[in-house]
Amino acid sequence: MKKRSSAEWTDDADGVAAPYALWTAAALCALLIWRIGALYASNTELFFDEAQYWAWSQEPALGYYSKPPLIAWLIGGTTALCGSDGEFCVRLSSPILHAATAFLVFLIARRLFSERAAFWSALGYATLPGVSFSAGLISTDVPLLFFWAAALLVFIVLLETRSWAAAVVLGLALGFGLLSKYAMVYFLGCALVYALWTDKGRAMLRDPRLYAALAIAGLVVAPNMVWNAQNQFATFAHTADNAKWSGSLVNPGSALEFFAAQTGVFGAILFAAFLWALWRLRREPLTDTQKLLISFSVPVILVITAQAFLSRAHANWAAVAYVAAVIFVSVELLRRGYERLLAGSLALHVAALILIGIGNAGAGRFSLPGGFDPYERVLGWRALAEEADAQVAAGGFKAVAVDKRSLTAELIYYMKSGAPIVALRDGAPRDHFELSRPVTAGTPEPILFVSFKPKAARLSQFFETVELVATKDTLAGAAGARRVYFFKLTGYKERAAVR
């Protein structure tokens, strides 16, 4: 097929209109129904981050130690609508928001190119392996991606129309994106790259509507900034600590690992095609639209790769790049005549999302060769909490203390005894539980201390009496187990608690 420029797009390769919008809506609705059904059938328990976010939702606030507050508000909303705090209701907003984000991708691509390009872009985004994995749990990336896509759409509208309404919506999208995850700030960097690269972007820098949008974003996020100021800027401190720049700043292996992991987030075919298309375009004159999509994808990937080189980076940290990248690569493959490659990638991703749904439903009932259980981290927490409840009842404990954030979150979610769960800490708080519910002289005793490590000698520095009351192995998946130690603590010594 003859290669065409991005300015030559029609809704069909032969110039014949096709109902791509209808096909897209039908596909996204079918996908949403599948994912909600798979979520309902899932046998996985909450990952500790999810349990932590749920715990936050029980105490509505303008900020939390490690993340902005919108994730907690979302969970609070879905559980209130469901009338249940079950895993399904905690996670319910995830598949819904991912479907909405895919539709925003459709709107972006349709505005920039055509409905045909928008169809492939929306389905490409909706079935990305990273999205399929994310749709089975709830994380801060879920609302972040939605508001990133919304902001990109209205940014394009603002570029084209200079509308005050678009400026207001852009400000709201940026503000709520920041309330989802501070990674939304990358949007401003990407916009600056585009502004410095194009005449249209430089003209935007002189437009008061842009600064009005930034002011609105500032107003939206201001209450969270006030909360941070009142809490020693805890969220910013955690974000800086997460970067881990205190060790060696030369980690090429970490950078390569992160870069390779993007094939798992974006899909091997699409990521390879993305790199190939960028390479092919290096000697071609780029349109403003191509520059826009590159500006909102490549810089994020480069920045996070650099972060991985300096320290470490999780595979999902560059997730926002793929809103623009999926449009860019879909259009490049279509205009170069590689629609079958797009279809093949889509088929693989659909197969993967079906396997993910089936795997989640069967979690805990199988393990891979060698005894490896991919679901071990999201299984066994209920059983552990039931054992802790039994210890509380048997020993007459008045409170439960934990010194690990992940375990604290899981016990808060799964324990039923009603005993207050508090966090032992040594020095300044390192997580939200140490900040909001530390052990104090007023904590009722005796205290049941739950830990994955035997710490009798260490604990005796902080309590008058320390007694190991039980050691239990609780199942975690089909083949795994967690050894848990239960201690009886009395006589708190009025000093910082154990780390």
PDB file of N, CA and C in Angstrom, residues 88 141-142 314 382 433 499:
ATOM      1  N   PHE A  88     -14.089  -6.415  45.049  1.00  0.00           N
ATOM      2  CA  PHE A  88     -14.722  -6.005  43.796  1.00  0.00           C
ATOM      3  C   PHE A  88     -15.076  -4.523  43.822  1.00  0.00           C
ATOM      4  N   ASP A 141      -2.315   5.077  39.109  1.00  0.00           N
ATOM      5  CA  ASP A 141      -2.155   5.245  37.668  1.00  0.00           C
ATOM      6  C   ASP A 141      -3.499   5.309  36.956  1.00  0.00           C
ATOM      7  N   VAL A 142      -4.519   4.691  37.516  1.00  0.00           N
ATOM      8  CA  VAL A 142      -5.818   4.613  36.839  1.00  0.00           C
ATOM      9  C   VAL A 142      -6.419   6.012  36.645  1.00  0.00           C
ATOM     10  N   HIS A 314      10.144   1.690  38.427  1.00  0.00           N
ATOM     11  CA  HIS A 314       9.180   0.630  38.175  1.00  0.00           C
ATOM     12  C   HIS A 314       8.663   0.741  36.749  1.00  0.00           C
ATOM     13  N   ARG A 382      -6.043 -12.778  53.952  1.00  0.00           N
ATOM     14  CA  ARG A 382      -7.239 -13.049  54.752  1.00  0.00           C
ATOM     15  C   ARG A 382      -6.950 -14.124  55.801  1.00  0.00           C
ATOM     16  N   PHE A 433       0.599   5.181  58.130  1.00  0.00           N
ATOM     17  CA  PHE A 433       0.157   4.565  59.380  1.00  0.00           C
ATOM     18  C   PHE A 433       1.038   5.015  60.546  1.00  0.00           C
ATOM     19  N   ARG A 499      11.597  -0.043  64.794  1.00  0.00           N
ATOM     20  CA  ARG A 499      11.524   0.089  63.339  1.00  0.00           C
ATOM     21  C   ARG A 499      11.087  -1.238  62.746  1.00  0.00           C
TER      22      ARG A 499
END
